[in-house]
Amino acid sequence: MKKIKLFILGLFRVYCREFKLVLHDPGVILFITFLPLVYPIIYSLIYNPEIVKEVPMVVIDDDRTPLSRELVRNLDACDQVWVRGYAADLPEARRAMDSHKCFAILEIPSGFERKVGRSETADAVMYCDMSLLLRYRGFLVATTEVMQAMGSELLAEDINALAPLAGTIVTGDLLPIENEPMGNIRGGFDSFIMPGVLILILHQCIVLAIGMIGGARREKSSLTGYNPHNNSRYVMGTMLGKSLCYFTLLIVPSIFMIHYVPMMFRFPMAGDIWQEMAFLLPMSFACFGLGFVFQAFVTERESVFVSWVVTSLIFLLLSGLIWPRYDMSPVWRALSDICPSSWAVEGFVKMNSNGASISQVGHEYLMLWILAVAWNAAGYCAQKWFMGLPKQSKETQTDRQTA
């Protein structure tokens, strides 16, 4: 009982003192509170609105036939394209694009209708500004759909000319395909990637904030204001007290990120917030353990900002958002498996976008708890042997006398 009481008293002292130290450290406050509140909004605004509409286009019509005019009318009727007008030649159209009066040029060559009438391939060339991929995607989708629709109509006319009764036999599409996106109804890039990026932001903020605290422990306390003797008698008590402090500080930013940011930008919100918070609990403690391991490699506070730039892209690649995890080589798949963010992104996207319950993401949830235990065990070893044994302060000796 005496050892248990000492453990609890030391843990509580570490918890309270860490609160005071964190609240007086602008760098740590930046990572724990400011970045989770500001970064999701900045990233979401980059791709807002998600779907571009009525983007201006200039047409060069060297054919000037009813078919070419029909092609232009059909393009102008699409939501993605607004045919601003015609240009006499390509240099005039380029000047309009250089002045940002348009973002695409459609060139219809001479003989376009004549080739179609002879059942030959008729090409129309589109030049697109690649400064924003969303515009390029809109132009590509619009031109592809219009060309396919016009090609189907022309083919039907040829069939009816050869066999007049064919139109009475086959009407419409025998096997219609309707695409209903479940997790991303709007079909936008922001709704696709941001739910996973939110988890990556939370993951990086936790790891790098704890890394910055580790760098402060190795610098002079007169310069950083951080007391390196904020330890209990036990290494595990010190880690647990600090982890509970960080977890308390992250409750409000986490709720803001996974609930209010999707609400503000109309991202998918099919999951239950309390189940999502319960799912992110083991991820948070796994990140705490990873942060304690990271402290062994941080010699000064400023090196954390370099680590932010280097590791952010790596964790994004390993998360499976832009590179499917099932298509990774065994080495990269193994690295992805030991990253808490990879399992958290996979499970959170299923819950947030597709409405899965925590029991339906049981495999990801179990893996996060395994990583939480593994990384905290590794953090224990790093704190005990690389960061040095915790030095007992006067408060620790007072705890022993009190117990």
Short mmCIF file of C-alpha atoms in Angstrom, two decimals:
data_model
loop_
_atom_site.label_atom_id
_atom_site.label_comp_id
_atom_site.label_asym_id
_atom_site.label_seq_id
_atom_site.Cartn_x
_atom_site.Cartn_y
_atom_site.Cartn_z
CA MET A 1 0.00 0.00 0.00
CA LYS A 2 2.89 2.34 0.75
CA LYS A 3 4.34 1.85 -2.73
CA ILE A 4 0.93 2.33 -4.35
CA LYS A 5 0.42 5.55 -2.41
CA LEU A 6 3.88 6.78 -3.42
CA PHE A 7 3.14 5.95 -7.05
CA ILE A 8 -0.19 7.83 -7.04
CA LEU A 9 1.24 10.87 -5.21
CA GLY A 10 4.17 11.08 -7.60
CA LEU A 11 1.90 10.66 -10.62
CA PHE A 12 -0.40 13.43 -9.39
CA ARG A 13 2.51 15.80 -8.78
CA VAL A 14 3.91 15.13 -12.27
CA TYR A 15 0.44 15.68 -13.74
CA CYS A 16 -0.03 19.07 -12.03
CA ARG A 17 3.52 20.29 -12.61
CA GLU A 18 3.42 19.29 -16.30
CA PHE A 19 0.27 21.36 -16.70
CA LYS A 20 2.11 24.40 -15.37
CA LEU A 21 5.18 23.78 -17.52
CA VAL A 22 3.18 23.24 -20.73
CA LEU A 23 1.00 26.30 -20.21
CA HIS A 24 4.14 28.45 -19.80
CA ASP A 25 5.84 27.03 -22.91
CA PRO A 26 4.69 28.82 -26.13
CA GLY A 27 6.26 26.18 -28.38
CA VAL A 28 4.42 23.27 -26.78
CA ILE A 29 1.17 25.25 -26.68
CA LEU A 30 1.66 25.85 -30.41
CA PHE A 31 1.74 22.11 -31.12
CA ILE A 32 -0.90 20.92 -28.64
CA THR A 33 -3.60 23.57 -29.00
CA PHE A 34 -2.89 26.11 -31.74
CA LEU A 35 -1.99 23.75 -34.62
CA PRO A 36 -4.94 21.34 -34.09
CA LEU A 37 -7.27 24.35 -34.13
CA VAL A 38 -5.76 26.23 -37.09
CA TYR A 39 -4.18 23.64 -39.40
CA PRO A 40 -7.42 21.76 -40.22
CA ILE A 41 -9.07 25.03 -41.27
CA ILE A 42 -6.11 26.06 -43.43
CA TYR A 43 -5.93 22.67 -45.16
CA SER A 44 -9.70 22.60 -45.70
CA LEU A 45 -9.75 26.09 -47.21
CA ILE A 46 -7.14 25.12 -49.80
CA TYR A 47 -9.59 22.82 -51.60
CA ASN A 48 -12.77 24.72 -50.85
CA PRO A 49 -14.94 24.70 -52.91
CA GLU A 50 -14.26 21.06 -53.70
CA ILE A 51 -15.92 21.01 -57.14
CA VAL A 52 -15.28 23.80 -59.62
CA LYS A 53 -18.11 24.87 -61.92
CA GLU A 54 -18.46 27.15 -64.94
CA VAL A 55 -14.74 27.46 -65.60
CA PRO A 56 -14.21 29.62 -68.72
CA MET A 57 -13.01 28.02 -71.95
CA VAL A 58 -12.14 29.50 -75.36
CA VAL A 59 -12.90 27.61 -78.58
CA ILE A 60 -10.98 27.67 -81.87
CA ASP A 61 -13.42 26.35 -84.48
CA ASP A 62 -11.62 25.83 -87.78
CA ASP A 63 -14.37 23.51 -89.05
CA ARG A 64 -17.41 25.82 -88.63
CA THR A 65 -19.98 23.11 -89.30
CA PRO A 66 -23.23 22.15 -87.54
CA LEU A 67 -21.47 19.24 -85.81
CA SER A 68 -18.69 21.43 -84.39
CA ARG A 69 -21.25 23.97 -83.16
CA GLU A 70 -23.21 21.14 -81.53
CA LEU A 71 -20.05 19.98 -79.75
CA VAL A 72 -19.50 23.47 -78.37
CA ARG A 73 -23.14 23.79 -77.25
CA ASN A 74 -22.97 20.46 -75.43
CA LEU A 75 -19.78 21.48 -73.64
CA ASP A 76 -21.31 24.80 -72.63
CA ALA A 77 -24.30 22.92 -71.19
CA CYS A 78 -22.04 21.01 -68.75
CA ASP A 79 -21.72 22.27 -65.17
CA GLN A 80 -17.95 22.27 -65.28
CA VAL A 81 -17.46 24.39 -68.43
CA TRP A 82 -18.44 27.88 -69.55
CA VAL A 83 -17.61 28.60 -73.20
CA ARG A 84 -16.53 32.21 -72.95
CA GLY A 85 -16.22 32.74 -76.66
CA TYR A 86 -14.34 31.97 -79.88
CA ALA A 87 -10.79 32.81 -80.86
CA ALA A 88 -9.53 33.27 -84.41
CA ASP A 89 -6.34 31.28 -83.92
CA LEU A 90 -4.17 29.63 -81.27
CA PRO A 91 -2.02 32.72 -80.44
CA GLU A 92 -5.16 34.73 -79.65
CA ALA A 93 -6.44 31.92 -77.42
CA ARG A 94 -3.04 31.72 -75.69
CA ARG A 95 -3.18 35.42 -74.90
CA ALA A 96 -6.61 34.91 -73.32
CA MET A 97 -5.23 32.08 -71.19
CA ASP A 98 -2.15 34.08 -70.18
CA SER A 99 -4.42 36.89 -68.94
CA HIS A 100 -6.53 34.31 -67.03
CA LYS A 101 -9.65 35.10 -69.06
CA CYS A 102 -9.90 31.36 -69.68
CA PHE A 103 -8.28 28.21 -68.33
CA ALA A 104 -8.70 25.86 -71.31
CA ILE A 105 -8.64 25.98 -75.09
CA LEU A 106 -10.58 23.62 -77.36
CA GLU A 107 -9.30 23.44 -80.93
CA ILE A 108 -11.62 21.82 -83.49
CA PRO A 109 -9.59 21.15 -86.67
CA SER A 110 -10.82 21.65 -90.19
CA GLY A 111 -12.56 18.59 -91.65
CA PHE A 112 -13.96 17.48 -88.28
CA GLU A 113 -17.51 16.80 -89.58
CA ARG A 114 -16.24 15.33 -92.86
CA LYS A 115 -14.20 12.71 -91.02
CA VAL A 116 -17.15 11.83 -88.80
CA GLY A 117 -19.35 11.44 -91.89
CA ARG A 118 -16.86 8.99 -93.37
CA SER A 119 -16.74 7.04 -90.07
CA GLU A 120 -13.16 8.07 -89.50
CA THR A 121 -11.59 9.19 -86.22
CA ALA A 122 -12.03 12.91 -85.73
CA ASP A 123 -9.80 14.50 -83.12
CA ALA A 124 -10.42 17.68 -81.14
CA VAL A 125 -7.49 19.02 -79.13
CA MET A 126 -7.88 20.50 -75.64
CA TYR A 127 -5.20 22.61 -73.96
CA CYS A 128 -5.66 23.04 -70.21
CA ASP A 129 -4.05 25.17 -67.51
CA MET A 130 -2.57 22.79 -64.92
CA SER A 131 -2.23 25.35 -62.12
CA LEU A 132 -5.23 23.75 -60.38
CA LEU A 133 -5.89 20.04 -60.85
CA LEU A 134 -9.57 20.48 -59.98
CA ARG A 135 -10.04 22.60 -63.12
CA TYR A 136 -8.24 20.04 -65.25
CA ARG A 137 -10.40 17.27 -63.79
CA GLY A 138 -13.57 19.24 -64.60
CA PHE A 139 -12.53 19.89 -68.21
CA LEU A 140 -11.47 16.27 -68.71
CA VAL A 141 -14.72 14.86 -67.32
CA ALA A 142 -16.87 17.27 -69.34
CA THR A 143 -15.12 16.69 -72.68
CA THR A 144 -15.02 12.92 -72.18
CA GLU A 145 -18.73 12.69 -71.37
CA VAL A 146 -19.74 14.96 -74.27
CA MET A 147 -17.58 13.10 -76.81
CA GLN A 148 -18.89 9.72 -75.64
CA ALA A 149 -22.50 10.89 -75.77
CA MET A 150 -22.10 12.36 -79.26
CA GLY A 151 -20.28 9.25 -80.42
CA SER A 152 -23.12 7.05 -79.18
CA GLU A 153 -25.69 9.18 -81.00
CA LEU A 154 -23.76 9.08 -84.26
CA LEU A 155 -23.32 5.30 -83.96
CA ALA A 156 -27.04 4.88 -83.38
CA GLU A 157 -27.77 6.95 -86.48
CA ASP A 158 -25.45 4.78 -88.58
CA ILE A 159 -27.10 1.61 -87.29
CA ASN A 160 -30.57 2.94 -88.05
CA ALA A 161 -29.47 3.91 -91.54
CA LEU A 162 -28.27 0.36 -92.21
CA ALA A 163 -31.13 -1.43 -90.43
CA PRO A 164 -34.18 0.78 -89.88
CA LEU A 165 -35.84 -1.75 -87.57
CA ALA A 166 -32.85 -1.91 -85.19
CA GLY A 167 -34.11 1.13 -83.32
CA THR A 168 -37.34 -0.67 -82.50
CA ILE A 169 -35.50 -3.71 -81.17
CA VAL A 170 -33.00 -2.03 -78.89
CA THR A 171 -33.94 1.14 -77.08
CA GLY A 172 -31.81 2.52 -74.30
CA ASP A 173 -29.04 0.90 -72.31
CA LEU A 174 -29.54 -2.78 -71.52
CA LEU A 175 -27.14 -2.65 -68.55
CA PRO A 176 -27.30 0.85 -67.06
CA ILE A 177 -24.63 1.67 -64.50
CA GLU A 178 -25.32 4.22 -61.79
CA ASN A 179 -22.47 5.36 -59.57
CA GLU A 180 -23.53 6.26 -56.02
CA PRO A 181 -20.51 7.28 -53.90
CA MET A 182 -21.29 6.28 -50.32
CA GLY A 183 -18.48 7.88 -48.36
CA ASN A 184 -18.01 10.94 -50.55
CA ILE A 185 -21.38 11.96 -51.92
CA ARG A 186 -20.16 15.26 -53.34
CA GLY A 187 -17.28 13.58 -55.13
CA GLY A 188 -14.86 16.26 -53.91
CA PHE A 189 -11.17 15.96 -53.19
CA ASP A 190 -11.48 17.72 -49.84
CA SER A 191 -14.11 15.28 -48.55
CA PHE A 192 -11.94 12.40 -49.74
CA ILE A 193 -8.62 13.31 -48.14
CA MET A 194 -9.36 15.65 -45.20
CA PRO A 195 -10.87 13.07 -42.76
CA GLY A 196 -7.60 11.16 -42.90
CA VAL A 197 -5.47 14.32 -42.84
CA LEU A 198 -7.19 15.39 -39.62
CA ILE A 199 -5.89 12.25 -37.91
CA LEU A 200 -2.41 12.83 -39.33
CA ILE A 201 -2.40 16.39 -37.98
CA LEU A 202 -3.39 15.14 -34.52
CA HIS A 203 -0.74 12.41 -34.68
CA GLN A 204 2.03 14.82 -35.66
CA CYS A 205 1.04 17.44 -33.09
CA ILE A 206 1.25 14.92 -30.25
CA VAL A 207 4.57 13.37 -31.26
CA LEU A 208 6.32 16.64 -32.03
CA ALA A 209 5.03 18.42 -28.91
CA ILE A 210 6.44 15.66 -26.70
CA GLY A 211 9.64 15.74 -28.74
CA MET A 212 9.97 19.48 -28.10
CA ILE A 213 9.57 18.86 -24.37
CA GLY A 214 12.37 16.30 -24.58
CA GLY A 215 14.58 18.86 -26.30
CA ALA A 216 13.83 21.36 -23.52
CA ARG A 217 14.94 18.80 -20.90
CA ARG A 218 18.41 18.72 -22.47
CA GLU A 219 18.83 22.49 -22.62
CA LYS A 220 19.46 24.92 -19.81
CA SER A 221 16.36 25.51 -17.76
CA SER A 222 17.24 29.22 -17.53
CA LEU A 223 16.79 29.44 -21.30
CA THR A 224 13.71 27.29 -21.76
CA GLY A 225 11.94 27.67 -18.43
CA TYR A 226 11.42 23.90 -18.31
CA ASN A 227 12.23 22.04 -15.07
CA PRO A 228 14.02 18.82 -16.06
CA HIS A 229 13.33 17.29 -12.63
CA ASN A 230 9.58 16.92 -13.20
CA ASN A 231 9.67 13.22 -12.38
CA SER A 232 8.17 10.86 -9.93
CA ARG A 233 10.08 8.05 -8.22
CA TYR A 234 9.03 5.65 -10.99
CA VAL A 235 9.63 6.02 -14.72
CA MET A 236 6.20 4.62 -15.56
CA GLY A 237 4.57 7.03 -13.10
CA THR A 238 6.34 9.94 -14.77
CA MET A 239 5.24 8.81 -18.24
CA LEU A 240 1.66 8.16 -17.16
CA GLY A 241 1.35 11.51 -15.36
CA LYS A 242 2.63 13.41 -18.36
CA SER A 243 0.45 11.40 -20.77
CA LEU A 244 -2.67 12.17 -18.74
CA CYS A 245 -1.72 15.86 -18.80
CA TYR A 246 -1.33 15.87 -22.59
CA PHE A 247 -4.54 13.87 -23.04
CA THR A 248 -6.48 16.39 -20.94
CA LEU A 249 -5.14 19.29 -22.99
CA LEU A 250 -6.03 17.53 -26.26
CA ILE A 251 -9.68 16.77 -25.47
CA VAL A 252 -11.06 20.09 -26.74
CA PRO A 253 -8.82 20.29 -29.87
CA SER A 254 -9.67 16.67 -30.75
CA ILE A 255 -13.42 17.26 -30.52
CA PHE A 256 -13.02 20.39 -32.62
CA MET A 257 -11.05 18.51 -35.30
CA ILE A 258 -13.23 15.42 -35.69
CA HIS A 259 -16.64 17.06 -35.19
CA TYR A 260 -16.71 20.80 -35.80
CA VAL A 261 -14.26 21.00 -38.72
CA PRO A 262 -16.30 18.49 -40.79
CA MET A 263 -19.44 20.38 -39.78
CA MET A 264 -17.98 23.71 -40.93
CA PHE A 265 -16.84 22.41 -44.33
CA ARG A 266 -19.61 19.84 -44.84
CA PHE A 267 -17.35 16.82 -44.85
CA PRO A 268 -18.83 13.35 -44.33
CA MET A 269 -20.14 12.93 -40.76
CA ALA A 270 -21.76 9.51 -40.75
CA GLY A 271 -20.13 8.28 -37.52
CA ASP A 272 -20.92 8.84 -33.86
CA ILE A 273 -18.55 11.33 -32.21
CA TRP A 274 -18.30 9.43 -28.91
CA GLN A 275 -17.41 6.18 -30.66
CA GLU A 276 -14.85 8.09 -32.72
CA MET A 277 -13.35 9.57 -29.54
CA ALA A 278 -13.18 6.10 -28.00
CA PHE A 279 -11.49 4.83 -31.17
CA LEU A 280 -8.87 7.60 -31.01
CA LEU A 281 -8.06 6.90 -27.35
CA PRO A 282 -5.51 4.11 -28.01
CA MET A 283 -4.06 6.14 -30.90
CA SER A 284 -3.39 9.03 -28.51
CA PHE A 285 -1.57 6.81 -26.01
CA ALA A 286 0.36 5.13 -28.82
CA CYS A 287 1.44 8.60 -29.97
CA PHE A 288 2.46 9.47 -26.40
CA GLY A 289 4.71 6.40 -26.34
CA LEU A 290 6.11 7.26 -29.77
CA GLY A 291 6.78 10.79 -28.51
CA PHE A 292 8.71 9.46 -25.50
CA VAL A 293 10.83 7.39 -27.89
CA PHE A 294 11.30 10.44 -30.09
CA GLN A 295 12.69 12.38 -27.10
CA ALA A 296 15.77 10.17 -27.12
CA PHE A 297 16.74 11.61 -30.55
CA VAL A 298 15.90 15.27 -29.91
CA THR A 299 18.85 17.25 -28.60
CA GLU A 300 17.36 20.73 -28.93
CA ARG A 301 13.92 22.24 -29.34
CA GLU A 302 14.47 23.71 -32.81
CA SER A 303 15.21 20.32 -34.40
CA VAL A 304 11.54 19.40 -33.94
CA PHE A 305 10.51 21.80 -36.70
CA VAL A 306 12.85 20.08 -39.14
CA SER A 307 11.36 16.74 -38.11
CA TRP A 308 7.88 18.13 -38.83
CA VAL A 309 8.78 18.77 -42.47
CA VAL A 310 10.59 15.46 -42.97
CA THR A 311 8.15 13.10 -41.27
CA SER A 312 4.84 14.63 -42.41
CA LEU A 313 5.22 13.36 -45.98
CA ILE A 314 6.39 9.95 -44.78
CA PHE A 315 3.39 9.46 -42.51
CA LEU A 316 1.08 10.64 -45.30
CA LEU A 317 2.51 8.05 -47.70
CA LEU A 318 2.29 5.27 -45.11
CA SER A 319 -1.28 6.13 -44.10
CA GLY A 320 -2.82 4.64 -47.25
CA LEU A 321 -4.56 7.84 -48.36
CA ILE A 322 -2.56 8.36 -51.54
CA TRP A 323 -0.84 4.95 -51.74
CA PRO A 324 -3.08 1.95 -50.95
CA ARG A 325 -1.64 -0.14 -48.14
CA TYR A 326 -2.52 -3.42 -49.84
CA ASP A 327 -0.33 -2.42 -52.81
CA MET A 328 2.75 -1.63 -50.70
CA SER A 329 5.83 -3.80 -50.71
CA PRO A 330 6.39 -5.91 -47.57
CA VAL A 331 8.97 -3.44 -46.20
CA TRP A 332 6.74 -0.39 -46.58
CA ARG A 333 3.73 -2.35 -45.33
CA ALA A 334 5.66 -3.29 -42.18
CA LEU A 335 6.60 0.36 -41.60
CA SER A 336 2.97 1.32 -42.11
CA ASP A 337 1.81 -1.29 -39.61
CA ILE A 338 3.94 0.14 -36.78
CA CYS A 339 2.66 3.69 -37.34
CA PRO A 340 -0.35 4.53 -35.13
CA SER A 341 -1.61 7.02 -37.73
CA SER A 342 -1.99 4.31 -40.41
CA TRP A 343 -4.46 2.21 -38.42
CA ALA A 344 -6.17 5.31 -37.04
CA VAL A 345 -6.71 6.80 -40.51
CA GLU A 346 -8.04 3.51 -41.86
CA GLY A 347 -10.52 3.04 -39.02
CA PHE A 348 -11.55 6.68 -38.70
CA VAL A 349 -12.37 7.02 -42.41
CA LYS A 350 -14.60 3.94 -42.17
CA MET A 351 -16.39 5.40 -39.15
CA ASN A 352 -16.61 9.01 -40.25
CA SER A 353 -17.35 8.55 -43.95
CA ASN A 354 -19.20 5.23 -44.08
CA GLY A 355 -20.86 5.17 -40.66
CA ALA A 356 -19.08 2.09 -39.28
CA SER A 357 -19.39 1.40 -35.57
CA ILE A 358 -16.41 0.76 -33.32
CA SER A 359 -17.17 -2.97 -33.40
CA GLN A 360 -16.94 -2.96 -37.20
CA VAL A 361 -13.42 -1.53 -37.03
CA GLY A 362 -12.42 -3.98 -34.32
CA HIS A 363 -9.23 -5.07 -36.12
CA GLU A 364 -7.93 -1.49 -36.38
CA TYR A 365 -8.98 -0.81 -32.79
CA LEU A 366 -7.12 -3.88 -31.51
CA MET A 367 -4.00 -2.95 -33.50
CA LEU A 368 -4.02 0.53 -31.97
CA TRP A 369 -4.12 -0.92 -28.44
CA ILE A 370 -1.23 -3.27 -29.33
CA LEU A 371 0.76 -0.32 -30.67
CA ALA A 372 -0.09 1.70 -27.55
CA VAL A 373 1.42 -1.01 -25.34
CA ALA A 374 4.41 -1.56 -27.63
CA TRP A 375 5.33 2.09 -28.09
CA ASN A 376 4.93 2.88 -24.38
CA ALA A 377 7.19 -0.07 -23.56
CA ALA A 378 9.73 1.32 -26.03
CA GLY A 379 9.22 4.77 -24.49
CA TYR A 380 9.90 3.32 -21.04
CA CYS A 381 13.22 1.94 -22.24
CA ALA A 382 14.11 5.24 -23.93
CA GLN A 383 13.27 7.26 -20.82
CA LYS A 384 15.12 4.93 -18.46
CA TRP A 385 18.32 4.30 -20.39
CA PHE A 386 18.65 7.10 -22.95
CA MET A 387 17.09 10.05 -21.14
CA GLY A 388 18.53 9.00 -17.79
CA LEU A 389 16.92 7.82 -14.57
CA PRO A 390 14.44 10.29 -13.05
CA LYS A 391 16.12 12.46 -10.46
CA GLN A 392 14.28 12.74 -7.20
CA SER A 393 13.43 16.29 -6.25
CA LYS A 394 12.54 17.68 -2.85
CA GLU A 395 8.86 17.13 -3.65
CA THR A 396 9.54 13.43 -4.23
CA GLN A 397 11.25 13.11 -0.88
CA THR A 398 8.27 14.89 0.71
CA ASP A 399 5.97 12.36 -0.95
CA ARG A 400 7.88 9.52 0.67
CA GLN A 401 7.64 11.14 4.09
CA THR A 402 3.90 11.79 3.58
CA ALA A 403 3.28 8.20 2.51
#
